[in-house]
Structure formats: C-alpha cells, structure tokens
mmCIF file of C-alpha atoms in Angstrom:
data_model
loop_
_atom_site.group_PDB
_atom_site.id
_atom_site.type_symbol
_atom_site.label_atom_id
_atom_site.label_comp_id
_atom_site.label_asym_id
_atom_site.label_seq_id
_atom_site.Cartn_x
_atom_site.Cartn_y
_atom_site.Cartn_z
ATOM 1 C CA MET A 1 87.957 96.687 145.608
ATOM 2 C CA GLY A 2 86.146 99.043 143.259
ATOM 3 C CA VAL A 3 87.652 101.089 140.446
ATOM 4 C CA GLY A 4 89.629 103.996 141.836
ATOM 5 C CA CYS A 5 88.261 107.491 141.422
ATOM 6 C CA CYS A 6 91.522 108.699 139.947
ATOM 7 C CA ALA A 7 91.859 106.157 137.115
ATOM 8 C CA GLN A 8 93.615 107.620 134.079
ATOM 9 C CA PRO A 9 91.515 108.111 130.925
ATOM 10 C CA ALA A 10 92.306 105.852 127.991
ATOM 11 C CA ALA A 11 94.841 107.331 125.579
ATOM 12 C CA LEU A 12 93.498 108.710 122.327
ATOM 13 C CA ARG A 13 94.174 106.646 119.221
ATOM 14 C CA ARG A 14 96.228 108.816 116.882
ATOM 15 C CA VAL A 15 95.508 108.382 113.152
ATOM 16 C CA GLY A 16 97.309 110.165 110.325
ATOM 17 C CA LEU A 17 95.531 110.927 107.050
ATOM 18 C CA LEU A 18 97.475 111.515 103.840
ATOM 19 C CA GLY A 19 95.303 112.464 100.899
ATOM 20 C CA GLY A 20 96.264 112.956 97.289
ATOM 21 C CA SER A 21 95.951 111.805 93.722
ATOM 22 C CA PHE A 22 98.855 109.341 94.007
ATOM 23 C CA ASP A 23 99.085 109.386 90.223
ATOM 24 C CA PRO A 24 101.392 107.555 90.789
ATOM 25 C CA VAL A 25 102.484 107.147 94.398
ATOM 26 C CA HIS A 26 106.216 107.801 94.824
ATOM 27 C CA ASN A 27 108.981 107.675 97.396
ATOM 28 C CA ALA A 28 108.387 111.192 98.737
ATOM 29 C CA HIS A 29 104.827 110.181 99.683
ATOM 30 C CA LEU A 30 106.189 107.168 101.549
ATOM 31 C CA ALA A 31 108.908 109.188 103.283
ATOM 32 C CA LEU A 32 106.330 111.752 104.402
ATOM 33 C CA ALA A 33 104.094 109.033 105.819
ATOM 34 C CA ALA A 34 107.039 107.444 107.638
ATOM 35 C CA ALA A 35 108.028 110.819 109.111
ATOM 36 C CA ALA A 36 104.485 111.423 110.331
ATOM 37 C CA LEU A 37 104.241 107.958 111.873
ATOM 38 C CA GLN A 38 107.429 108.519 113.811
ATOM 39 C CA HIS A 39 107.249 112.140 114.858
ATOM 40 C CA LEU A 40 103.523 112.281 115.628
ATOM 41 C CA ALA A 41 103.636 108.894 117.397
ATOM 42 C CA LEU A 42 100.751 107.689 115.246
ATOM 43 C CA ASP A 43 98.949 104.411 115.775
ATOM 44 C CA ALA A 44 97.962 104.274 112.096
ATOM 45 C CA MET A 45 98.514 106.082 108.813
ATOM 46 C CA GLU A 46 95.775 105.993 106.184
ATOM 47 C CA PHE A 47 96.435 106.910 102.552
ATOM 48 C CA LEU A 48 93.344 108.472 100.958
ATOM 49 C CA PRO A 49 93.463 108.331 97.139
ATOM 50 C CA ALA A 50 91.180 110.960 95.630
ATOM 51 C CA ALA A 51 88.422 110.123 93.168
ATOM 52 C CA ALA A 52 88.387 113.385 91.198
ATOM 53 C CA PRO A 53 90.445 116.156 92.826
ATOM 54 C CA TRP A 54 88.776 119.486 92.100
ATOM 55 C CA GLN A 55 92.018 121.529 92.006
ATOM 56 C CA ARG A 56 93.968 119.601 89.354
ATOM 57 C CA GLN A 57 93.876 118.156 85.846
ATOM 58 C CA PRO A 58 92.264 114.785 84.983
ATOM 59 C CA LEU A 59 94.164 111.789 86.295
ATOM 60 C CA GLY A 60 96.368 109.517 84.206
ATOM 61 C CA ALA A 61 95.481 106.234 85.928
ATOM 62 C CA SER A 62 92.119 104.845 87.004
ATOM 63 C CA SER A 63 91.013 104.786 90.625
ATOM 64 C CA ALA A 64 91.511 101.018 90.783
ATOM 65 C CA GLN A 65 95.022 101.323 89.364
ATOM 66 C CA ARG A 66 96.012 104.069 91.781
ATOM 67 C CA VAL A 67 94.659 102.074 94.723
ATOM 68 C CA ARG A 68 96.599 99.000 93.616
ATOM 69 C CA MET A 69 99.830 100.983 93.247
ATOM 70 C CA LEU A 70 99.355 102.323 96.766
ATOM 71 C CA GLU A 71 98.770 98.829 98.131
ATOM 72 C CA LEU A 72 101.997 97.669 96.513
ATOM 73 C CA ALA A 73 103.943 100.697 97.694
ATOM 74 C CA ILE A 74 103.004 100.479 101.384
ATOM 75 C CA ALA A 75 103.489 96.718 101.712
ATOM 76 C CA GLY A 76 106.619 97.335 103.796
ATOM 77 C CA LEU A 77 105.396 100.362 105.755
ATOM 78 C CA ASP A 78 104.261 99.390 109.228
ATOM 79 C CA LYS A 79 100.870 100.700 110.426
ATOM 80 C CA ALA A 80 99.975 102.000 106.942
ATOM 81 C CA SER A 81 96.809 101.183 105.005
ATOM 82 C CA VAL A 82 94.793 102.435 102.030
ATOM 83 C CA ASN A 83 91.388 103.938 102.779
ATOM 84 C CA THR A 84 89.188 103.962 99.664
ATOM 85 C CA VAL A 85 86.359 106.087 101.063
ATOM 86 C CA GLU A 86 86.901 108.814 98.438
ATOM 87 C CA VAL A 87 87.127 106.580 95.377
ATOM 88 C CA GLU A 88 84.050 104.664 96.560
ATOM 89 C CA ARG A 89 82.147 107.932 96.915
ATOM 90 C CA GLY A 90 83.268 109.109 93.470
ATOM 91 C CA GLY A 91 82.884 112.553 91.970
ATOM 92 C CA PRO A 92 84.727 115.709 93.034
ATOM 93 C CA THR A 93 86.769 115.142 96.164
ATOM 94 C CA TYR A 94 86.394 117.550 99.066
ATOM 95 C CA THR A 95 88.400 116.920 102.215
ATOM 96 C CA ILE A 96 85.581 117.973 104.504
ATOM 97 C CA ASP A 97 83.255 115.321 103.034
ATOM 98 C CA THR A 98 85.882 112.679 103.716
ATOM 99 C CA LEU A 99 86.399 113.811 107.295
ATOM 100 C CA ARG A 100 82.671 113.683 107.959
ATOM 101 C CA ALA A 101 82.494 110.189 106.459
ATOM 102 C CA LEU A 102 85.346 109.069 108.726
ATOM 103 C CA GLY A 103 83.777 110.664 111.783
ATOM 104 C CA ALA A 104 86.851 112.824 112.346
ATOM 105 C CA GLY A 105 86.093 115.193 115.180
ATOM 106 C CA ASP A 106 83.010 113.181 116.120
ATOM 107 C CA THR A 107 84.509 109.809 117.035
ATOM 108 C CA ALA A 108 85.391 109.580 120.717
ATOM 109 C CA GLY A 109 88.793 108.125 121.448
ATOM 110 C CA THR A 110 90.403 108.988 118.082
ATOM 111 C CA GLU A 111 92.456 112.028 117.168
ATOM 112 C CA TYR A 112 93.069 112.627 113.466
ATOM 113 C CA PHE A 113 96.075 114.372 111.914
ATOM 114 C CA TRP A 114 95.857 115.694 108.356
ATOM 115 C CA VAL A 115 99.332 115.485 106.828
ATOM 116 C CA LEU A 116 100.130 117.962 104.060
ATOM 117 C CA GLY A 117 102.987 119.781 102.370
ATOM 118 C CA SER A 118 103.809 123.432 102.913
ATOM 119 C CA ASP A 119 102.732 124.137 99.325
ATOM 120 C CA GLN A 120 99.230 122.967 100.278
ATOM 121 C CA LEU A 121 99.355 124.987 103.488
ATOM 122 C CA ALA A 122 99.868 128.143 101.452
ATOM 123 C CA ASN A 123 96.459 127.762 99.776
ATOM 124 C CA PHE A 124 94.712 125.919 102.601
ATOM 125 C CA CYS A 125 92.210 128.716 103.128
ATOM 126 C CA THR A 126 90.892 128.154 99.589
ATOM 127 C CA TRP A 127 89.811 124.624 100.534
ATOM 128 C CA HIS A 128 86.087 123.960 100.745
ATOM 129 C CA GLU A 129 84.886 124.600 104.330
ATOM 130 C CA TRP A 130 88.454 124.913 105.572
ATOM 131 C CA ARG A 131 87.407 126.227 108.988
ATOM 132 C CA GLU A 132 85.365 123.090 109.570
ATOM 133 C CA ILE A 133 88.392 121.010 108.558
ATOM 134 C CA VAL A 134 90.635 122.532 111.233
ATOM 135 C CA LYS A 135 87.945 121.895 113.833
ATOM 136 C CA ARG A 136 87.981 118.195 113.028
ATOM 137 C CA VAL A 137 91.697 117.439 112.569
ATOM 138 C CA ARG A 138 95.144 118.587 113.617
ATOM 139 C CA LEU A 139 97.298 119.888 110.769
ATOM 140 C CA ALA A 140 100.797 118.423 110.361
ATOM 141 C CA VAL A 141 102.932 120.136 107.736
ATOM 142 C CA ALA A 142 106.157 119.170 105.962
ATOM 143 C CA THR A 143 108.358 121.476 103.916
ATOM 144 C CA ARG A 144 108.100 121.367 100.116
ATOM 145 C CA PRO A 145 110.562 123.063 97.724
ATOM 146 C CA GLY A 146 109.720 126.710 97.148
ATOM 147 C CA SER A 147 107.277 126.855 100.057
ATOM 148 C CA ARG A 148 107.686 128.073 103.623
ATOM 149 C CA LEU A 149 105.895 126.895 106.738
ATOM 150 C CA ASP A 150 104.305 130.282 107.336
ATOM 151 C CA THR A 151 100.578 130.194 107.971
ATOM 152 C CA THR A 152 98.236 132.779 106.539
ATOM 153 C CA PRO A 153 96.801 135.275 109.060
ATOM 154 C CA GLU A 154 93.358 133.723 108.594
ATOM 155 C CA LEU A 155 94.569 130.215 109.387
ATOM 156 C CA ALA A 156 96.732 131.372 112.299
ATOM 157 C CA GLN A 157 93.747 133.167 113.813
ATOM 158 C CA GLU A 158 91.477 130.145 113.421
ATOM 159 C CA LEU A 159 94.027 127.812 114.999
ATOM 160 C CA ALA A 160 94.457 130.215 117.911
ATOM 161 C CA LEU A 161 90.690 130.427 118.461
ATOM 162 C CA LEU A 162 90.488 126.635 118.577
ATOM 163 C CA GLY A 163 93.549 126.281 120.761
ATOM 164 C CA HIS A 164 95.159 124.046 118.106
ATOM 165 C CA GLN A 165 98.823 124.020 117.276
ATOM 166 C CA LEU A 166 100.291 123.578 113.816
ATOM 167 C CA TYR A 167 102.460 120.456 113.913
ATOM 168 C CA THR A 168 105.607 120.515 111.793
ATOM 169 C CA LEU A 169 107.365 117.426 110.516
ATOM 170 C CA PRO A 170 111.164 117.268 110.256
ATOM 171 C CA PHE A 171 111.211 116.238 106.636
ATOM 172 C CA ALA A 172 113.968 116.879 104.114
ATOM 173 C CA PRO A 173 112.549 118.931 101.225
ATOM 174 C CA THR A 174 112.395 117.065 97.925
ATOM 175 C CA ASP A 175 111.341 118.118 94.455
ATOM 176 C CA LEU A 176 110.156 114.633 93.485
ATOM 177 C CA SER A 177 106.626 114.766 92.093
ATOM 178 C CA ALA A 178 104.115 112.538 90.339
ATOM 179 C CA SER A 179 104.095 114.907 87.370
ATOM 180 C CA GLU A 180 107.854 114.402 86.955
ATOM 181 C CA ILE A 181 107.350 110.628 86.919
ATOM 182 C CA ARG A 182 104.541 110.889 84.355
ATOM 183 C CA GLN A 183 106.701 113.105 82.138
ATOM 184 C CA LYS A 184 109.573 110.617 82.263
ATOM 185 C CA LEU A 185 107.269 107.732 81.389
ATOM 186 C CA ALA A 186 105.751 109.662 78.497
ATOM 187 C CA VAL A 187 109.172 109.823 76.823
ATOM 188 C CA LYS A 188 110.147 106.291 77.897
ATOM 189 C CA GLN A 189 112.689 107.333 80.544
ATOM 190 C CA ALA A 190 113.410 105.073 83.521
ATOM 191 C CA ILE A 191 111.782 105.868 86.869
ATOM 192 C CA ASP A 192 113.753 103.393 88.972
ATOM 193 C CA GLY A 193 114.465 104.824 92.409
ATOM 194 C CA LEU A 194 111.559 107.271 92.260
ATOM 195 C CA THR A 195 108.864 104.815 93.354
ATOM 196 C CA PRO A 196 109.100 101.282 94.800
ATOM 197 C CA PRO A 197 110.132 98.511 92.365
ATOM 198 C CA SER A 198 106.729 96.845 92.717
ATOM 199 C CA VAL A 199 105.071 100.045 91.477
ATOM 200 C CA VAL A 200 107.550 100.385 88.622
ATOM 201 C CA ASP A 201 106.710 96.823 87.539
ATOM 202 C CA TYR A 202 102.974 97.485 87.795
ATOM 203 C CA ILE A 203 103.264 100.619 85.648
ATOM 204 C CA LYS A 204 105.268 98.744 83.020
ATOM 205 C CA THR A 205 102.936 95.748 83.000
ATOM 206 C CA ASN A 206 99.859 97.927 82.585
ATOM 207 C CA HIS A 207 101.469 100.397 80.142
ATOM 208 C CA LEU A 208 100.483 103.394 82.253
ATOM 209 C CA TYR A 209 101.312 107.040 81.510
ATOM 210 C CA GLN A 210 102.460 106.430 77.980
ATOM 211 C CA ALA A 211 102.181 109.303 75.530
#
C-alpha cells in the first residue's frame, strides 16, 4: 500500500540560541537556558560565546577560556552544547551574521529561538539589521531586574507584520551578572554559588579576572 495522501509533515526541530560574552558564564545563564529548554520544548540549546561584542567593553578572558568555562558549566545540562561559530569568525560580533552562518530561517525543518533578557529587548531595535533577525528567529524573552517585557512600537509592528509572537519565559528575575563576579574576583572575594564549582576551579587555576 502506498503512502497515504494525508500523512502528517515531520515536526520542526526546535533549537534555542543563547548568545553572550559569558565572561564568565554563571548560574543565571544556566537557569535561563534550562527554562527555555523546558518551556519552549526545545530539542537543543546552543550557547554562542561572542568573539568581540560591539556593545560592551573588552573582555576579561580569552575566547578559548570562555569556551572552556562554558563547556564545564553545561556538562550537566541535557541537550546543551557550545557553538563556537562566532569565536571562529572573530572580529566584531553581529547576531545577524551568526544567524546567516547557521542557516537560521533558511534551513528547512529547523525553527530557531533567540533567547534574551528583557534588558536586551529594550534596545533590540538598535541591533544591526534587527528586522532581518526577527524574520529568521523567534524571540523568547525572560525578565531581568529593572526591565519590563514591553516591546517597542517598532518591534511590535514588525512582529505583527510577520505573524510572529513574542515568547515569554517564566523565569525568576535575578540580579546576578558577570560584571559582579569579575568585581568580586578583582578584590579576592569568593564566588562560590554564583557559577558552577568546575568554573570556579578553572578561574582559580588560571588566575582569571585578577586586578
């Protein structure tokens, strides 16, 4: 008997993308990834360490060190991996370049979700080629301290034109940040409980973020 005419199409593979400096990676990053995996029913979550983010100060750890800390941090997080496409490309990091390299929006059978904090959502329309970004991925936003989940009129209009919804992640706001960890390390304060023990050990062994 031949294949039926009403066979269901194959389900899209759902991939989350979490970009950032990860300088260093910390527990809030991991909690955000875990929330996205669960609530977006993702098949995979890829961490994308930036080479040279264009909207922030120079980084405190090398690309190789930040990649290694990520690898250590996600060892116990199911379906998570580190994608080094940005550090391999080098130079200023633009999200749209990364999405094109990944084939996001072009690859049949895969739906990509860009995971970000509400603080990033507030300035999303300053991102390079932001309209092209929202064509290629779905946006999934988590609350950050001091930021609301309101979209700008420009972004709301673009999402409506595309028929895309803004996904929200039930994620407890936290004020933990990489800058806080770097500041503590600079004055020799403990960072236990802020990032996985394996990352703490790596930072100590390699004498990172010392004043």
